[in-house]
Amino acid sequence: MQETLEKADPAFRADVLNGLSEPVPAIPARWLYDRRGSELFDAITRLPTYYPTRTETALLQSVMPEIAARVPPGGAVVEFGAGSQTKTPLLLRAVHPRAYVPIDISGDYLKDSAAIVDADHGAIDVHPIVADFTQDVPLPGAIEGLERLGFFPGSTIGNFVPQSATDLLRHFRATLGTGSKLLIGMDRIKPVERLIAAYDDPEGVTAEFNLNLLHRINRELGANIPVDAFAHQARWNDMLARVEMHLLALRDVDFEIEGRAFHFATGATIHTENSHKYGPRSGRLLLLAGGWTPLIEWVAPNEDFALVLAEAERDRFAP
Ligand code: AVJ
């Protein structure tokens, strides 16, 4: 007990205890991604019904020459997140930057970022930064004067409610500076059956991913949640244009976290993640609201997924 409590991240503890005490019980999605959660998410990206990763990767691959034509070589690519083994090398190979700056709150994930690049990009300087990219991040002096391209793939923007997404985009603008560009992936609104299949796969991997959060709470906060009393649930919220993940109580359940008692009645849920989907105009309006002017947009077959290249224009006195 003593040991498990010592390991607990105080921010995790606070988010869980406060989140479960709210009128609409919810836990911020970032806590889904411990080591096991990240492994499970990785497995999700390979599921037949989870279309976003393979769709975005194929789209990136096909539009790289067009991106390269709009981004001069010798600049700096700043990735918000630690980078993926497949998407990041595609971009670096096409754009030929001088520097690559991955920003992630977890140093663990950043350790692999240098390896992503070093394998076949000896000429690129890697400057990993351990920081929370939802805030302004001071960039290393070494990239001063280099043109900047921000990279935010994966539809991670969809995790943020529009108000936070707007704030996030404004922080990106402050971090990268006026005149910089941003390449961002956004998932599109599509028929509900396909959305639900992507977030409630027949293999049960997303269910395991969601339920892992309860195992994590038990392990790290010394709780006694009966995990089998909860089921994974994926819902489409049409008004807010998002897929929601919940943990649904299958029976009346009582448990304790660090001596605090919680009760969930049958049918009550813990909201664990949002995945907002955008139409062409709502996606571009979000970017504009966050201080980014869309320059060009590429859309995957079936309009399943969009990549937008946007620019942080100088503020204008008049339209
Ligand atoms: C990593 C936030 C892009 O919302 O599609 C996938 C996370 N959750 N299946 C997404 C996720 C359940 C994913 N993002």
Coordinates of C-alpha atoms and ligand atoms in Angstrom, one line a residue:
M1 CA 0.0 0.0 0.0
Q2 CA 2.7 2.4 1.1
E3 CA 4.6 1.7 -2.1
T4 CA 1.7 2.1 -4.5
L5 CA 0.8 5.4 -2.9
E6 CA 4.3 6.7 -3.2
K7 CA 4.3 6.1 -6.9
A8 CA 1.0 7.9 -7.5
D9 CA 1.2 11.1 -9.5
P10 CA -0.5 13.8 -7.4
A11 CA -2.2 15.2 -10.6
F12 CA -3.7 11.8 -11.4
R13 CA -4.9 11.4 -7.8
A14 CA -6.5 14.9 -7.9
D15 CA -8.1 14.4 -11.3
V16 CA -9.6 11.0 -10.2
L17 CA -10.9 12.1 -6.8
N18 CA -12.3 15.4 -8.1
G19 CA -13.6 13.9 -11.4
L20 CA -15.5 11.1 -9.7
S21 CA -17.1 13.6 -7.3
E22 CA -18.6 15.8 -10.1
P23 CA -22.3 15.7 -11.0
V24 CA -21.2 14.2 -14.3
P25 CA -18.4 11.9 -13.3
A26 CA -15.5 12.2 -15.7
I27 CA -11.7 11.6 -15.8
P28 CA -9.5 13.5 -18.2
A29 CA -8.6 11.3 -21.2
R30 CA -4.8 11.7 -20.8
W31 CA -4.8 9.3 -17.9
L32 CA -5.8 6.5 -20.3
Y33 CA -2.3 6.5 -21.6
D34 CA -0.1 4.8 -19.0
R35 CA 2.3 2.1 -20.4
R36 CA -0.4 -0.5 -20.8
G37 CA -2.9 2.1 -22.2
S38 CA -0.3 3.2 -24.8
E39 CA 0.3 -0.4 -25.8
L40 CA -3.5 -0.9 -26.1
F41 CA -3.9 2.3 -28.1
D42 CA -1.1 1.1 -30.4
A43 CA -3.1 -2.1 -30.9
I44 CA -6.2 0.0 -31.6
T45 CA -4.5 1.7 -34.5
R46 CA -4.1 -1.6 -36.2
L47 CA -7.7 -2.8 -35.8
P48 CA -9.7 -3.2 -39.1
T49 CA -12.6 -1.0 -37.8
Y50 CA -10.3 1.8 -36.5
Y51 CA -9.8 3.7 -39.7
P52 CA -8.1 7.0 -38.6
T53 CA -4.5 6.0 -38.3
R54 CA -4.2 4.1 -41.6
T55 CA -6.3 6.7 -43.4
E56 CA -4.2 9.6 -42.2
T57 CA -0.9 7.8 -42.9
A58 CA -2.0 7.0 -46.5
L59 CA -3.1 10.6 -47.0
L60 CA 0.1 12.0 -45.6
Q61 CA 2.1 9.7 -47.9
S62 CA 0.1 10.8 -51.0
V63 CA 0.3 14.5 -50.3
M64 CA 3.9 14.8 -49.2
P65 CA 5.1 16.2 -52.5
E66 CA 2.5 18.9 -52.2
I67 CA 3.5 19.7 -48.6
A68 CA 7.2 19.7 -49.6
A69 CA 6.3 22.3 -52.3
R70 CA 4.9 24.6 -49.6
V71 CA 7.4 24.2 -46.9
P72 CA 11.0 25.2 -47.6
P73 CA 13.8 22.8 -46.6
G74 CA 16.2 23.7 -43.8
G75 CA 13.5 24.8 -41.3
A76 CA 12.4 23.3 -38.0
V77 CA 9.6 20.7 -37.6
V78 CA 8.0 21.1 -34.1
E79 CA 5.8 18.1 -33.3
F80 CA 3.2 18.4 -30.5
G81 CA 3.5 14.9 -29.1
A82 CA 6.4 12.5 -29.1
G83 CA 6.0 11.4 -32.7
S84 CA 5.0 8.2 -34.4
Q85 CA 7.4 5.7 -36.0
T86 CA 5.5 5.9 -39.3
K87 CA 4.0 9.4 -39.7
T88 CA 6.9 11.5 -38.5
P89 CA 9.6 9.9 -40.8
L90 CA 7.2 10.5 -43.8
L91 CA 7.1 14.2 -43.0
L92 CA 10.8 14.6 -42.2
R93 CA 11.9 12.7 -45.4
A94 CA 9.7 15.0 -47.5
V95 CA 10.4 18.4 -45.9
H96 CA 14.2 18.0 -45.1
P97 CA 14.2 20.2 -42.0
R98 CA 17.4 21.3 -40.2
A99 CA 15.9 20.5 -36.8
Y100 CA 13.1 18.3 -35.3
V101 CA 11.6 19.3 -32.0
P102 CA 9.2 16.8 -30.4
I103 CA 7.4 18.2 -27.4
D104 CA 5.8 15.8 -24.9
I105 CA 4.9 15.9 -21.2
S106 CA 6.4 12.4 -20.8
G107 CA 10.2 12.1 -21.1
D108 CA 9.7 8.3 -21.5
Y109 CA 8.0 8.7 -24.8
L110 CA 10.5 11.3 -26.0
K111 CA 13.4 8.9 -25.5
D112 CA 12.2 7.1 -28.6
S113 CA 11.8 10.3 -30.7
A114 CA 15.5 10.7 -31.4
A115 CA 15.6 7.2 -32.6
I116 CA 12.7 7.9 -35.0
V117 CA 14.8 10.5 -36.6
D118 CA 18.3 9.1 -36.2
A119 CA 17.6 5.9 -38.1
D120 CA 17.8 7.5 -41.5
H121 CA 18.0 11.3 -41.0
G122 CA 21.5 11.9 -39.8
A123 CA 21.4 15.5 -41.0
I124 CA 18.6 16.5 -38.7
D125 CA 19.3 17.9 -35.2
V126 CA 16.8 16.6 -32.6
H127 CA 15.9 18.8 -29.7
P128 CA 13.3 16.9 -27.6
I129 CA 11.5 19.1 -25.0
V130 CA 9.7 17.7 -21.9
A131 CA 6.8 20.1 -21.6
D132 CA 3.1 20.4 -21.5
F133 CA 2.2 21.5 -25.0
T134 CA -1.2 22.9 -23.9
Q135 CA 0.9 25.8 -22.6
D136 CA 3.3 28.2 -24.4
V137 CA 6.6 26.3 -24.8
P138 CA 9.9 28.2 -25.1
L139 CA 11.7 26.7 -28.1
P140 CA 15.4 26.0 -28.0
G141 CA 17.8 28.8 -29.0
A142 CA 19.3 26.4 -31.6
I143 CA 16.3 26.7 -33.9
E144 CA 16.1 30.5 -33.7
G145 CA 15.7 32.0 -37.2
L146 CA 14.5 28.7 -38.7
E147 CA 11.1 28.6 -40.4
R148 CA 8.8 26.6 -38.3
L149 CA 6.3 23.9 -39.2
G150 CA 4.1 22.6 -36.4
F151 CA 2.9 19.0 -36.7
F152 CA -0.2 17.8 -34.9
P153 CA -1.4 14.5 -36.5
G154 CA -3.6 11.8 -35.2
S155 CA -6.8 13.8 -34.8
T156 CA -5.5 14.5 -31.2
I157 CA -7.2 17.9 -31.5
G158 CA -10.5 15.8 -31.3
N159 CA -9.7 15.0 -27.6
F160 CA -10.2 18.6 -26.7
V161 CA -13.6 20.3 -26.4
P162 CA -13.8 23.2 -28.8
Q163 CA -13.1 25.8 -26.2
S164 CA -9.9 24.0 -25.1
A165 CA -9.0 23.2 -28.7
T166 CA -9.1 26.9 -29.5
D167 CA -6.9 27.7 -26.5
L168 CA -4.6 24.9 -27.6
L169 CA -4.3 26.3 -31.1
R170 CA -3.5 29.7 -29.7
H171 CA -0.8 28.3 -27.6
F172 CA 0.6 26.6 -30.7
R173 CA 0.6 30.0 -32.4
A174 CA 2.4 31.6 -29.4
T175 CA 4.9 28.8 -29.3
L176 CA 5.7 28.7 -33.0
G177 CA 5.4 32.4 -33.8
T178 CA 3.9 34.6 -36.5
G179 CA 4.6 33.3 -40.0
S180 CA 4.9 29.7 -38.9
K181 CA 2.8 26.9 -40.4
L182 CA 0.8 24.1 -38.9
L183 CA 0.0 20.7 -40.4
I184 CA -2.9 19.2 -38.5
G185 CA -5.0 16.0 -38.8
M186 CA -8.7 16.2 -38.2
D187 CA -11.2 13.3 -38.3
R188 CA -14.4 13.9 -40.2
I189 CA -18.0 13.4 -39.3
K190 CA -19.3 10.1 -40.9
P191 CA -22.1 7.6 -40.5
V192 CA -22.7 6.7 -36.9
E193 CA -22.2 2.9 -37.5
R194 CA -18.7 3.5 -38.7
L195 CA -17.8 5.8 -35.8
I196 CA -19.1 3.4 -33.2
A197 CA -17.4 0.4 -34.9
A198 CA -14.1 2.4 -34.6
Y199 CA -14.6 3.0 -30.9
D200 CA -16.2 -0.2 -29.9
D201 CA -14.4 -2.8 -31.9
P202 CA -15.6 -6.5 -32.1
E203 CA -12.2 -7.6 -30.8
G204 CA -12.7 -5.7 -27.6
V205 CA -9.4 -3.9 -27.6
T206 CA -11.0 -0.4 -27.1
A207 CA -13.0 -1.9 -24.2
E208 CA -9.8 -3.2 -22.6
F209 CA -8.2 0.3 -23.2
N210 CA -11.0 2.0 -21.5
L211 CA -11.2 -0.5 -18.6
N212 CA -7.5 -0.2 -18.1
L213 CA -8.1 3.1 -16.5
L214 CA -9.9 1.4 -13.6
H215 CA -7.0 -1.1 -13.2
R216 CA -4.7 1.9 -13.1
I217 CA -6.7 3.6 -10.4
N218 CA -6.7 0.4 -8.4
R219 CA -3.0 -0.1 -8.8
E220 CA -1.7 3.5 -8.4
L221 CA -4.2 4.8 -5.9
G222 CA -4.7 1.7 -3.9
A223 CA -8.4 1.6 -4.8
N224 CA -10.8 -1.4 -4.8
I225 CA -13.0 -0.8 -7.8
P226 CA -14.6 -4.1 -9.0
V227 CA -13.6 -3.7 -12.7
D228 CA -16.0 -6.4 -13.8
A229 CA -18.9 -4.2 -12.6
F230 CA -18.2 -1.7 -15.4
A231 CA -18.5 -2.1 -19.2
H232 CA -17.0 0.0 -22.0
Q233 CA -19.5 2.2 -23.9
A234 CA -19.0 4.3 -27.0
R235 CA -21.7 6.9 -27.8
W236 CA -22.1 9.3 -30.6
N237 CA -23.2 12.7 -29.3
D238 CA -24.7 14.3 -32.4
M239 CA -25.3 17.8 -31.0
L240 CA -21.6 18.1 -30.0
A241 CA -20.3 16.0 -32.9
R242 CA -18.2 13.7 -30.9
V243 CA -17.7 10.1 -29.9
E244 CA -17.7 9.7 -26.2
M245 CA -16.2 6.8 -24.2
H246 CA -17.8 5.9 -21.0
L247 CA -17.5 3.3 -18.3
L248 CA -21.0 2.1 -17.6
A249 CA -21.9 0.6 -14.2
L250 CA -23.6 -2.8 -14.8
R251 CA -24.8 -3.0 -11.2
D252 CA -24.9 -0.9 -8.1
V253 CA -21.4 -0.6 -7.0
D254 CA -19.5 0.8 -4.0
F255 CA -15.7 1.2 -3.7
E256 CA -13.1 3.3 -2.0
I257 CA -10.2 5.3 -3.3
E258 CA -7.7 6.4 -0.7
G259 CA -10.4 6.0 2.0
R260 CA -13.0 8.0 0.1
A261 CA -16.2 6.2 -0.6
F262 CA -17.9 6.2 -4.0
H263 CA -21.2 4.8 -5.1
F264 CA -22.3 4.2 -8.7
A265 CA -25.9 3.1 -9.4
T266 CA -26.7 0.7 -12.2
G267 CA -26.6 2.6 -15.5
A268 CA -24.4 5.5 -14.2
T269 CA -21.2 6.2 -16.1
I270 CA -17.8 7.7 -15.9
H271 CA -17.0 9.8 -18.9
T272 CA -13.4 9.0 -20.0
E273 CA -12.8 10.4 -23.5
N274 CA -14.1 12.7 -26.2
S275 CA -13.2 12.4 -29.8
H276 CA -14.6 15.4 -31.7
K277 CA -15.3 15.0 -35.4
Y278 CA -15.3 18.0 -37.8
G279 CA -17.0 18.9 -41.1
P280 CA -14.9 20.8 -43.6
R281 CA -16.2 24.2 -42.5
S282 CA -16.3 23.6 -38.8
G283 CA -12.7 22.2 -38.9
R284 CA -11.5 25.3 -40.7
L285 CA -13.4 27.6 -38.5
L286 CA -11.8 26.0 -35.4
L287 CA -8.4 26.7 -36.9
L288 CA -9.3 30.3 -37.6
A289 CA -10.7 30.8 -34.1
G290 CA -7.4 29.5 -32.8
G291 CA -5.4 32.0 -34.9
W292 CA -4.5 29.8 -37.9
T293 CA -5.5 30.6 -41.5
P294 CA -6.1 27.5 -43.5
L295 CA -4.0 27.5 -46.7
I296 CA -4.9 24.1 -48.2
E297 CA -6.8 21.0 -47.2
W298 CA -6.3 17.5 -48.3
V299 CA -9.1 14.9 -47.8
A300 CA -8.8 11.2 -47.8
P301 CA -11.0 9.0 -50.1
N302 CA -14.6 9.0 -48.9
E303 CA -13.9 12.3 -47.0
D304 CA -12.9 10.1 -44.0
F305 CA -10.1 12.3 -42.7
A306 CA -8.6 15.7 -43.4
L307 CA -5.1 17.2 -43.3
V308 CA -5.0 21.0 -43.2
L309 CA -1.9 23.2 -43.7
A310 CA -2.5 26.5 -42.0
E311 CA -0.5 29.6 -41.4
A312 CA -0.1 31.9 -38.4
E313 CA -0.7 35.1 -40.3
R314 CA 0.3 38.5 -38.9
D315 CA -2.6 40.2 -37.2
R316 CA -4.3 42.7 -39.5
F317 CA -5.6 46.0 -38.6
A318 CA -8.4 45.7 -41.1
P319 CA -9.8 42.7 -43.1
Ligands
AVJ1 C1 -5.5 9.3 -29.9 C2 -7.3 10.8 -29.4 C3 -6.8 10.3 -31.6 O1 -9.8 9.8 -30.4 O2 -9.4 8.4 -32.0 C4 -9.0 5.7 -30.0 C5 -8.0 7.9 -29.0 N1 -9.7 6.3 -28.1 N2 -9.9 4.8 -29.6 C6 -9.1 8.9 -31.0 C7 -8.9 6.7 -29.0 C8 -10.3 5.2 -28.4 C9 -7.8 8.6 -30.3 N3 -6.9 9.7 -30.3

